[in-house]
Coordinates of C-alpha atoms and ligand atoms in Angstrom, one line a residue:
X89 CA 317.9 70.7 178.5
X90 CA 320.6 68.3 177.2
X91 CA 323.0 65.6 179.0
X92 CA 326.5 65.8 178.1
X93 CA 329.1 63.1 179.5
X94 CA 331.9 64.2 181.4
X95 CA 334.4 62.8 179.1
X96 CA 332.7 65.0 175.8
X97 CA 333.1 61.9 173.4
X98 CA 329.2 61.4 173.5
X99 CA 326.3 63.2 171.7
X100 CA 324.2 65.5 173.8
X101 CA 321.3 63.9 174.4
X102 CA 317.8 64.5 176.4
X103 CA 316.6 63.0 179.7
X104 CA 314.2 60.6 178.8
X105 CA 317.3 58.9 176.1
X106 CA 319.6 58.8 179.8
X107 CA 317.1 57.5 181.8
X108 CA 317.5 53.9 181.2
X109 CA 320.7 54.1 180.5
X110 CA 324.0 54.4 182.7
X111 CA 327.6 55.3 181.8
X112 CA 328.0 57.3 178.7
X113 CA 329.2 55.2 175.6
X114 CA 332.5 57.3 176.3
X115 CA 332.4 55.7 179.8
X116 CA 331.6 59.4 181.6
X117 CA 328.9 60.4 183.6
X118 CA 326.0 62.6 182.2
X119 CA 325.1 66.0 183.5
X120 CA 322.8 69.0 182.4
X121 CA 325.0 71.0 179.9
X122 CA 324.5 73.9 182.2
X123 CA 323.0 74.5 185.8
X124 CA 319.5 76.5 186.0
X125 CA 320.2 79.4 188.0
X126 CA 317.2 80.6 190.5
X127 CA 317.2 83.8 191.6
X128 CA 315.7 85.1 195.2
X129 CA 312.4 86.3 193.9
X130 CA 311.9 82.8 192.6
X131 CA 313.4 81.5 196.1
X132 CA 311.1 83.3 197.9
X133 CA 308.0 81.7 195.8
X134 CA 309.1 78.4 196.3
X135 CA 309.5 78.8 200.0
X136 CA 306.0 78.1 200.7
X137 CA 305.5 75.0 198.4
X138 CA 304.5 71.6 199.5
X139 CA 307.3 69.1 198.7
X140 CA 306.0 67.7 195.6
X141 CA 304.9 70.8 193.9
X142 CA 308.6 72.0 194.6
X143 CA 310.0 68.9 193.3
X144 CA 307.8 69.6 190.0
X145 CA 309.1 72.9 189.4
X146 CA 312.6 71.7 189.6
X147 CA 312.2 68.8 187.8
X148 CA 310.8 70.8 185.2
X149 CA 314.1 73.3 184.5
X150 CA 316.1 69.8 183.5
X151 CA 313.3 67.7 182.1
X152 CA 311.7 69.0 178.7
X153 CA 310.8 65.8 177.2
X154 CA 307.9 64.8 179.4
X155 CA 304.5 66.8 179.0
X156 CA 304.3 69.4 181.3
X157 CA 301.1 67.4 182.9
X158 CA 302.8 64.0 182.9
X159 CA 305.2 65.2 184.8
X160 CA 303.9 66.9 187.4
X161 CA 301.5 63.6 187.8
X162 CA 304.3 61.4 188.0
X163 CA 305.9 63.9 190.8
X164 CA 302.7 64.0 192.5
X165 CA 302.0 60.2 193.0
X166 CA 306.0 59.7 194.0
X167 CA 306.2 62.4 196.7
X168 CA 303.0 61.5 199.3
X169 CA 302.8 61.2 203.0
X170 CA 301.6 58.0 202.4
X171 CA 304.7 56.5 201.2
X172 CA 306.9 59.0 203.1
X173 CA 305.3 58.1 206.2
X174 CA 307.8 56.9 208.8
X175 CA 308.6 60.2 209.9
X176 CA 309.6 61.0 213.8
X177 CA 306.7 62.8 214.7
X178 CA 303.7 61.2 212.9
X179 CA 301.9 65.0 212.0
X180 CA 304.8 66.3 209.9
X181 CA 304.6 63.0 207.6
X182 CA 303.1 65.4 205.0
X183 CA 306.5 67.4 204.6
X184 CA 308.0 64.5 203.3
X185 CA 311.3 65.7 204.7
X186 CA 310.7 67.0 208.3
X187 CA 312.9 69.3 210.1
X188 CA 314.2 67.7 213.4
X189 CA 315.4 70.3 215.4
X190 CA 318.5 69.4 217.9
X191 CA 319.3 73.0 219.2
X192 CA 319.2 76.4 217.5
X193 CA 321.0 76.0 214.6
X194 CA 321.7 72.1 214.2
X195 CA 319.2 70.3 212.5
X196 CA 318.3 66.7 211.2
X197 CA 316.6 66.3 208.1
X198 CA 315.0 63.5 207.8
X199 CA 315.1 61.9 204.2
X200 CA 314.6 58.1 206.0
X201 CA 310.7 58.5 206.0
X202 CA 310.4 55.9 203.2
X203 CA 309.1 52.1 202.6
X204 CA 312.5 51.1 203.2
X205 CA 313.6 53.1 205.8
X206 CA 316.6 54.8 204.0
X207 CA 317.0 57.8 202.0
X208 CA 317.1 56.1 198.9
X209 CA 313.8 56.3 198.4
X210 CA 313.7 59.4 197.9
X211 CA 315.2 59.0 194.6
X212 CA 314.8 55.5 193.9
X213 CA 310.7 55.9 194.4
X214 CA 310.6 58.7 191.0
X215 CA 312.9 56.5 189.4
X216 CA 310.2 53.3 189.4
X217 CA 307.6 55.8 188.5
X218 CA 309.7 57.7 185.8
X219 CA 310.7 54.2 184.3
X220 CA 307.2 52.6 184.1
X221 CA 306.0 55.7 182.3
X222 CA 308.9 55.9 179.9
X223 CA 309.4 52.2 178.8
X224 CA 305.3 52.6 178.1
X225 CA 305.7 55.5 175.9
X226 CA 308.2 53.6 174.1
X227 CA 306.7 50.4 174.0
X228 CA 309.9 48.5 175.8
X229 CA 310.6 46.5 178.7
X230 CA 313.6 46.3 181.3
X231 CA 315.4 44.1 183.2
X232 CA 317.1 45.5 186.4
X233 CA 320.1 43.6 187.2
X234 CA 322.1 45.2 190.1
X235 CA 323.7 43.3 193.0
X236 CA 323.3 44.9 197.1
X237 CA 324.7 44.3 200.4
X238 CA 321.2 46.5 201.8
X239 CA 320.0 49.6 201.3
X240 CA 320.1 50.0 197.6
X241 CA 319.0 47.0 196.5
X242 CA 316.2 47.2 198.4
X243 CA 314.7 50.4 198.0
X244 CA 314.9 49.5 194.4
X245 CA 313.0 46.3 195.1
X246 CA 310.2 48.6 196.9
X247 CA 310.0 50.9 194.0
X248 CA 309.7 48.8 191.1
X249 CA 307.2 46.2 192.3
X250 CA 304.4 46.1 190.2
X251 CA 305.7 48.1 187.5
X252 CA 304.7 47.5 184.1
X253 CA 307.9 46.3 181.9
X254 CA 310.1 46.6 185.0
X255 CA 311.6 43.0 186.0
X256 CA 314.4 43.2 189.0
X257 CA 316.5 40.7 189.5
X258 CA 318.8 41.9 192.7
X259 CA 321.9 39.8 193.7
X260 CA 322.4 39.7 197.4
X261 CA 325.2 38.0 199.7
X262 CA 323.6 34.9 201.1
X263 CA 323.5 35.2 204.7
X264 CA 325.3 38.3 204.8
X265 CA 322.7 40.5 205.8
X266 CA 320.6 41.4 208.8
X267 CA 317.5 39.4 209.3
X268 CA 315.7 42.9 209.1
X269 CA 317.5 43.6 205.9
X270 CA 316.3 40.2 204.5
X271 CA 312.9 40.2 206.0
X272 CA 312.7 43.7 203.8
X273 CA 313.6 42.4 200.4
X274 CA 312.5 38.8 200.4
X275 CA 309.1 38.9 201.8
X276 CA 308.4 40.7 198.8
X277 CA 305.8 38.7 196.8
X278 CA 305.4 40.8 193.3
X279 CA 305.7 38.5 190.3
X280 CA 308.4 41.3 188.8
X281 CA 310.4 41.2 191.8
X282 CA 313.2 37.9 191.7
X283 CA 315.8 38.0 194.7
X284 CA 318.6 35.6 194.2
X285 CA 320.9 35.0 197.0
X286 CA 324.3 33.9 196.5
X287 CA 326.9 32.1 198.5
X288 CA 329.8 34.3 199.0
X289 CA 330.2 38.0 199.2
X290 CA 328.7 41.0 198.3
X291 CA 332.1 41.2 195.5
X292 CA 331.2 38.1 194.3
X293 CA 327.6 38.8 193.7
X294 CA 328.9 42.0 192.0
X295 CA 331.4 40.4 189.8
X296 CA 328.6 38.1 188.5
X297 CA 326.1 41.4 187.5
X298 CA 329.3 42.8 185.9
X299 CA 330.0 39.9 183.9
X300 CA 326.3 39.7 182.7
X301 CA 326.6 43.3 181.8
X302 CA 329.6 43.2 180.1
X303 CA 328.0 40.2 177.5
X304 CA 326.9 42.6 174.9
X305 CA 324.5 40.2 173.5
X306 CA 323.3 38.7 176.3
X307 CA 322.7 42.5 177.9
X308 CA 320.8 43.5 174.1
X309 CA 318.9 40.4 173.9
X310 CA 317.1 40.6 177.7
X311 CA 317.3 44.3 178.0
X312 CA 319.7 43.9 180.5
X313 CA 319.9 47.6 183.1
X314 CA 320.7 49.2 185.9
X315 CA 319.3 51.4 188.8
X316 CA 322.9 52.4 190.0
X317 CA 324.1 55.5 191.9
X318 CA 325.3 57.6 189.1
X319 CA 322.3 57.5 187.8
X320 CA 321.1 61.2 186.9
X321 CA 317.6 60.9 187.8
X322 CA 318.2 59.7 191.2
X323 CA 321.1 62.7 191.7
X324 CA 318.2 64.9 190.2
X325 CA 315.5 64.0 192.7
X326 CA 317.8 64.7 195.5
X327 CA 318.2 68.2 194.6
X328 CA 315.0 68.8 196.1
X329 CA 315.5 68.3 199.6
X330 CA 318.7 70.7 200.0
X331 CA 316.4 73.2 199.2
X332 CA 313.3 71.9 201.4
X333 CA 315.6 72.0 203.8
X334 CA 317.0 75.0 203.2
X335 CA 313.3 76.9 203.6
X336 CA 312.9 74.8 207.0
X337 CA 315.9 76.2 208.7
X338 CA 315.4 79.9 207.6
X339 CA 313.2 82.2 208.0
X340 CA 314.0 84.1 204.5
X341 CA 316.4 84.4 201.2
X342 CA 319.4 86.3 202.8
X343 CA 320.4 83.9 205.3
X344 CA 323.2 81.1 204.5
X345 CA 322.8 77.5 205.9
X346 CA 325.4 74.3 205.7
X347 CA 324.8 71.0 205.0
X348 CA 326.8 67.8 206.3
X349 CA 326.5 64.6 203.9
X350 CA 327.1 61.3 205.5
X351 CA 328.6 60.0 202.0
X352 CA 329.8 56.9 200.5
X353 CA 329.3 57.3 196.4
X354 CA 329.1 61.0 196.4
X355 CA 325.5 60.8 195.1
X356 CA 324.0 62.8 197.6
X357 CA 326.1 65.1 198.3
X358 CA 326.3 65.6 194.2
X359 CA 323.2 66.8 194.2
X360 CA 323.9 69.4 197.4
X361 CA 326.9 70.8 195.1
X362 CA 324.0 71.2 192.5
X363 CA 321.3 73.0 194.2
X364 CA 324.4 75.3 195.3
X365 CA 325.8 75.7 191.7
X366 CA 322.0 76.7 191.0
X367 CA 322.2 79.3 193.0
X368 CA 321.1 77.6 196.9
X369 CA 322.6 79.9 199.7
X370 CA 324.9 76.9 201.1
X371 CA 327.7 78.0 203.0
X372 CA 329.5 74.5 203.2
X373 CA 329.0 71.4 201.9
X374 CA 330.5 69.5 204.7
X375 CA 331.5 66.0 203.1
X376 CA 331.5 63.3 206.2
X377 CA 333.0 59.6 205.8
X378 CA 333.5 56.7 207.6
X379 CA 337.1 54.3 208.2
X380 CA 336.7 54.5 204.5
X381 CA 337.8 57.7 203.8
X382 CA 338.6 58.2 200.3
X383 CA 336.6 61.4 199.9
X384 CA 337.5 63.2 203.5
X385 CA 341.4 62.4 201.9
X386 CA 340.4 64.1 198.8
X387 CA 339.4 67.3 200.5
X388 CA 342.3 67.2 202.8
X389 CA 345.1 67.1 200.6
X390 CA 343.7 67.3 196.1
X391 CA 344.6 63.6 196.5
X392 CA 342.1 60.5 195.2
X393 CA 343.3 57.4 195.2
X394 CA 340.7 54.9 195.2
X395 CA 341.3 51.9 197.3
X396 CA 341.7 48.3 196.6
X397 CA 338.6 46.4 197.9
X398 CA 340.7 44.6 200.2
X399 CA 341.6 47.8 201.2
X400 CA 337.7 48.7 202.6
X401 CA 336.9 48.2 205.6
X402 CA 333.5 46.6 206.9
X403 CA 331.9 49.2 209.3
X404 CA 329.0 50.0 211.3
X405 CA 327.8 52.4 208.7
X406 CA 328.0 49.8 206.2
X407 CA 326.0 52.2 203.3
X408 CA 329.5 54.3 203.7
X409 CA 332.1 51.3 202.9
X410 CA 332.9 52.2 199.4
X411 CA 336.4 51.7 198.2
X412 CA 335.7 54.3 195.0
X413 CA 333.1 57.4 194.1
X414 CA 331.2 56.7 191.2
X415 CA 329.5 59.9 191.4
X416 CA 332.7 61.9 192.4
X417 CA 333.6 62.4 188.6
X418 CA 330.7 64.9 188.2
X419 CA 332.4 67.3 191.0
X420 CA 335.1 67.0 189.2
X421 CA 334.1 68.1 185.6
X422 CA 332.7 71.3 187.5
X423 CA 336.0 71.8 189.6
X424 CA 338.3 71.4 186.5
X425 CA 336.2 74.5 184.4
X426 CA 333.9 71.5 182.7
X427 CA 336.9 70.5 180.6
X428 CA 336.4 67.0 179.4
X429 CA 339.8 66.3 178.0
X430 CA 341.3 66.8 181.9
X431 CA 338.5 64.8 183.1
X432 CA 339.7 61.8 180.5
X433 CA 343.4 62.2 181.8
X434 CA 342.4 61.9 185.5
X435 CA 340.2 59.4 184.8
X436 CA 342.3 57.1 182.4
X437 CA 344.5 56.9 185.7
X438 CA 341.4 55.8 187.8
X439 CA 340.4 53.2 185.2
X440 CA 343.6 51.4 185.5
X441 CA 343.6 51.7 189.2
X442 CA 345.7 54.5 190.0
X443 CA 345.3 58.0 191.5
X444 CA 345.3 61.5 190.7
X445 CA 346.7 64.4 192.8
X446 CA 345.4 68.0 191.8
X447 CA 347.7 69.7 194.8
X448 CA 349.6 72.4 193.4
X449 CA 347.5 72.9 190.3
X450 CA 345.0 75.6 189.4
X451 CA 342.7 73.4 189.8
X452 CA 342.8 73.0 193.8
X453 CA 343.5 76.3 194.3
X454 CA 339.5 76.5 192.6
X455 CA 338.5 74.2 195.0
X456 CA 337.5 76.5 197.9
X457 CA 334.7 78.1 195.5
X458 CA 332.7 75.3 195.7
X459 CA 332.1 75.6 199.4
X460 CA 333.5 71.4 200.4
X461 CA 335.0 71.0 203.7
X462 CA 335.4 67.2 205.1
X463 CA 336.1 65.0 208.1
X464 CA 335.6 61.5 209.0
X465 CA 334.2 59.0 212.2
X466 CA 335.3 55.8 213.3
X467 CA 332.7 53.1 215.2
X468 CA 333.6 54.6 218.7
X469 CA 332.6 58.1 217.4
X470 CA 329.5 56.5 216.1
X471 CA 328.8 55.0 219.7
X472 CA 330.2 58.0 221.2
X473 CA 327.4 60.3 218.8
X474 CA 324.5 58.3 219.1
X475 CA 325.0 58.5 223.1
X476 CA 325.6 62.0 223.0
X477 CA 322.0 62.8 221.0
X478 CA 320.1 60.3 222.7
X479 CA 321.1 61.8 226.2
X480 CA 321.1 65.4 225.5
X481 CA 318.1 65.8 222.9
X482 CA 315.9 62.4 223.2
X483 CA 316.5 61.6 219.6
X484 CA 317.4 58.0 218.3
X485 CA 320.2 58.0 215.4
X486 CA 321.5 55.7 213.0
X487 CA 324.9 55.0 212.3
X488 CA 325.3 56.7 209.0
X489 CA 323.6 59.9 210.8
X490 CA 326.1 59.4 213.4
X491 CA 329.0 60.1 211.1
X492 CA 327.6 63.0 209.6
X493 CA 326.6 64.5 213.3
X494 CA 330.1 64.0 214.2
X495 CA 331.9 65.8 211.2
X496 CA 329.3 68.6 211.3
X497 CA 329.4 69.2 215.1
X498 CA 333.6 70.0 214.0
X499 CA 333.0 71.9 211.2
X500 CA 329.8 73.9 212.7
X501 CA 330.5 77.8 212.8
X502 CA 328.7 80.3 214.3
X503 CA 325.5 82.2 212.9
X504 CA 325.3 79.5 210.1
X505 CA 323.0 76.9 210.9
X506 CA 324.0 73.3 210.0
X507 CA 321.7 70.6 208.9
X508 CA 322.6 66.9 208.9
X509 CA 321.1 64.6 206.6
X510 CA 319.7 62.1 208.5
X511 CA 320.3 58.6 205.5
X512 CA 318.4 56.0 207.3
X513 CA 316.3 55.2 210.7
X514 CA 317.9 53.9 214.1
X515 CA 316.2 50.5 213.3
X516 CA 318.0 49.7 211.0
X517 CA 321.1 49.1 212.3
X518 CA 319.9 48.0 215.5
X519 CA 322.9 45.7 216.7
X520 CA 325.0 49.0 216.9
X521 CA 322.0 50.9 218.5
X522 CA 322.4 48.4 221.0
X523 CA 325.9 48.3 221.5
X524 CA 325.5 52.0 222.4
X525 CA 322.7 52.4 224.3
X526 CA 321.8 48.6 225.7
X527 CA 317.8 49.6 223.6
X528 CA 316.0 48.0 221.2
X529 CA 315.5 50.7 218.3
X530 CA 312.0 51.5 218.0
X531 CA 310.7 49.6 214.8
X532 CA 307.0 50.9 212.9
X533 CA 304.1 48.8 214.1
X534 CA 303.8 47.6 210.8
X535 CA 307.2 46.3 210.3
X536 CA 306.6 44.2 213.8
X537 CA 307.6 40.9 212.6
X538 CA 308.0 40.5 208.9
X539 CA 311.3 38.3 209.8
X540 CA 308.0 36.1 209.9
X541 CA 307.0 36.4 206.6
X542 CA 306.9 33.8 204.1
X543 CA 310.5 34.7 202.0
X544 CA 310.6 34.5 198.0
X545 CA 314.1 34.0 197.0
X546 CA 316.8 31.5 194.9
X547 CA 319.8 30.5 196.5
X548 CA 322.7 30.1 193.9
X549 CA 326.4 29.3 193.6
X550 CA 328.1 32.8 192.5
X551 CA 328.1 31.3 189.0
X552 CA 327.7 33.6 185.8
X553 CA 325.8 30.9 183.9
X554 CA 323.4 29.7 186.3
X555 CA 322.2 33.6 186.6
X556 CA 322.0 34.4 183.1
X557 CA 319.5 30.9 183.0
X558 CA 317.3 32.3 186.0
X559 CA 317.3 35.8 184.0
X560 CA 316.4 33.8 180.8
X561 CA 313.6 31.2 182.4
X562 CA 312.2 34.3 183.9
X563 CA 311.8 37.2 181.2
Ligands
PLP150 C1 323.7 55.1 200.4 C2 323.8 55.6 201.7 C3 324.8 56.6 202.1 C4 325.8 57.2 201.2 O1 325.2 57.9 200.1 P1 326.0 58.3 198.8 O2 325.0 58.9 197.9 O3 326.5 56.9 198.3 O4 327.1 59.2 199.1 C5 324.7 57.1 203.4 N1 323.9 56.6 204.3 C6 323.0 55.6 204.0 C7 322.1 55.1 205.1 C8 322.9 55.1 202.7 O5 322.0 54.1 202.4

């Protein structure tokens, strides 16, 4: 299987070559140069498969530069109940993914089960594996620069510790995030792991791992990369739970299920348009965002227009507060017929910070083949939700989760069951838990006080220079 980028001014090139890497030197996005297609006999087999024997057999249609054995023991040590092991209901930590079920026919799945409580890992965990196993091969080493206001940066943090040739240096928002969300990422004590906190915001702390990464020499001479949403690995490794889920909420290959994606980056709900361009019987792929709702606008009307950062608003599902797609360029390469010169039009508007409108084109009239429908949820929706499934089924919800619920309880129609990705645990974002139920969300025992740890990390003034020294002193 080859890569090619979405703007076809870059050479096909194999997994392992994109792994480290992230844009295409043509500035596009890399995807398989066509979509494995599984049929229902080979549906069928897979139904009974634990999760990371399934994950193997998929990862083996788009990866054919890693032995066959490698592989499958690189899958094997990422996808284990003892590192998915936060799930609800302690006995189905095994699955990896458990099936929570609301009523007949509306489902959570939970993809939160992981170290850092958000569904992240589930990519980000085979990316640290896939990374230390590669950069050995190869004999190289990486620096991981990437800047986070929570979630990402952290389940990056929990996946690279301890990884040979893997140095992370992750910028954060000093005093910006939730004790919690600090507790998680600065108690860390591996010697590859460097958290630097800066004063400002999380744009600043961004601007600063731009500007590092846009110093060509610097980037060449400390091996500067990047763990960052579009890469393809993690969109990969999310393939696998559409159809996990998929065999937990049917009983065989005729039926047709839908999926609703609380989405911010259109990573995850990439890889849902995937597993249904492979041949996965989804009915809809129902797209569900917050106050910022550039995506549930796209779907609406063919328009994207990206908004101005001080155009995003700060939410209670803060994962969901993006003010642009990064992943929403692969969709579109599919939508358009795979034809990179439109993609390079549309996208020469977006790099100068404009918009595209594909109402009225071919184009959007293609658009209901590929199964999207959106909505979006405001913070007294959220509260509204979370009251809602706490009263009627017993079951504690995050805010992201929230938004999905609410989109997919709208868009829900009959005989087609609907599963809601469930991004990240209650716990989490326990001030809003709070606010709508007056409870403490339940936290694992073993997460009971590690605001009490002793915290490793450098507090800096958002300046370019004094980074690149840190990176420099410490690599
Ligand atoms: C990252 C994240 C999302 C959004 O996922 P995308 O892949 O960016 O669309 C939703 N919920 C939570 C909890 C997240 O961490």
């Amino acid at each position: 299987m080859k890569y090619i980028s979405t703007r076809g001014q870059s050479p096909a090139l194999s997994f392992s070559d994109i792994l480290l890497g992230g844009l295409a030197p043509d500035g596009g996005l890399y995807l398989p140069e066509q979509y494995p297609q599984i049929d229902r006999s080979t549906l069928a087999e897979w139904r009974q498969l634990s999760y990371a024997e399934l994950a193997y057999r998929i990862f083996s249609l788009y990866v054919d530069d890693i032995p066959a054995a490698d592989l499958k023991a690189l899958v094997y040590k990422t996808y284990t109940a003892e590192t998915y092991h936060f799930a609800r209901d302690a006995d189905k930590a095994s699955q990896v993914t458990p099936l929570t079920t609301l009523e007949p026919g509306l489902h959570l799945l939970e993809l939160s089960n992981g170290p850092t409580l958000a569904f992240k890992d589930m990519a980000m965990q085979l990316l640290g594996n896939l990374f230390e196993y590669v950069l050995a091969k190869r004999g190289q080493q990486i620096n991981i620069l990437g800047a986070t206001s929570g979630d990402t940066g952290s389940a990056a943090e929990y996946a690279m510790r301890g990884k040979t040739g893997v140095r992370v240096f992750m910028l954060s928002p000093h005093g910006k995030m939730s004790s919690f969300q600090r507790a998680q990422m600065y108690s860390l004590q591996d010697d590859n792991i460097f958290n630097i906190a800066v004063h400002g915001m999380f744009d600043d702390a961004q601007d600063i791992v731009k500007a590092v990464s846009n110093d060509a020499s610097f980037k060449a001479q400390y091996k500067i990369g990047a763990v960052n949403s579009i890469n393809w690995a993690r969109v990969m490794a999310q393939i696998v739970y559409y159809f996990k889920g998929y065999f937990a909420a049917t009983q065989n290959e005729d039926e047709q299920i839908s999926f609703c994606v609380p989405s911010g980056n259109f990573g995850n709900i990439c890889a849902g348009h995937v597993a249904r361009m492979m041949g996965l019987p989804i009915a809809k792929l129902v797209l569900a965002t917050n106050e910022n709702n550039v995506l549930d606008e796209f779907f609406r009307t063919g328009v994207y227009r990206p908004r101005h950062t001080t155009e995003t608003y700060v939410t209670s599902s803060p994962s969901m507060d993006i003010s642009k797609a990064s992943n929403f360029e692969r969709f579109v390469f599919d939508l358009v017929g795979r034809d990179a010169s439109t993609v390079s039009a549309l996208w020469s508007k977006v790099d100068a910070g404009g918009s595209f409108d594909l109402n009225g084109t071919a184009h959007y009239d293609k658009l209901v083949n590929f199964g999207f429908q959106s909505g979006n949820s405001n913070h007294a929706d959220r509260l509204a939700t979370i009251r809602t499934v706490w009263a009627k089924y017993g079951v504690m919800i995050d805010t992201h989760t929230a938004d999905g619920l609410k989109v997919a309880l709208e868009k829900r129609e009959p005989g087609v069951p609907m599963v809601v990705l469930e991004t990240a645990q209650a716990v989490k974002f326990a001030e809003t838990i709070q606010e709508a139920l007056g409870l403490d969300a339940p936290r694992p025992l073993e997460l009971d006080g590690i605001e009490l740890l002793p915290q490793r990390v450098e507090v800096m003034q958002p300046d370019v220079a004094a980074v690149k020294a840190f990176i420099q002193t410490n690599s």
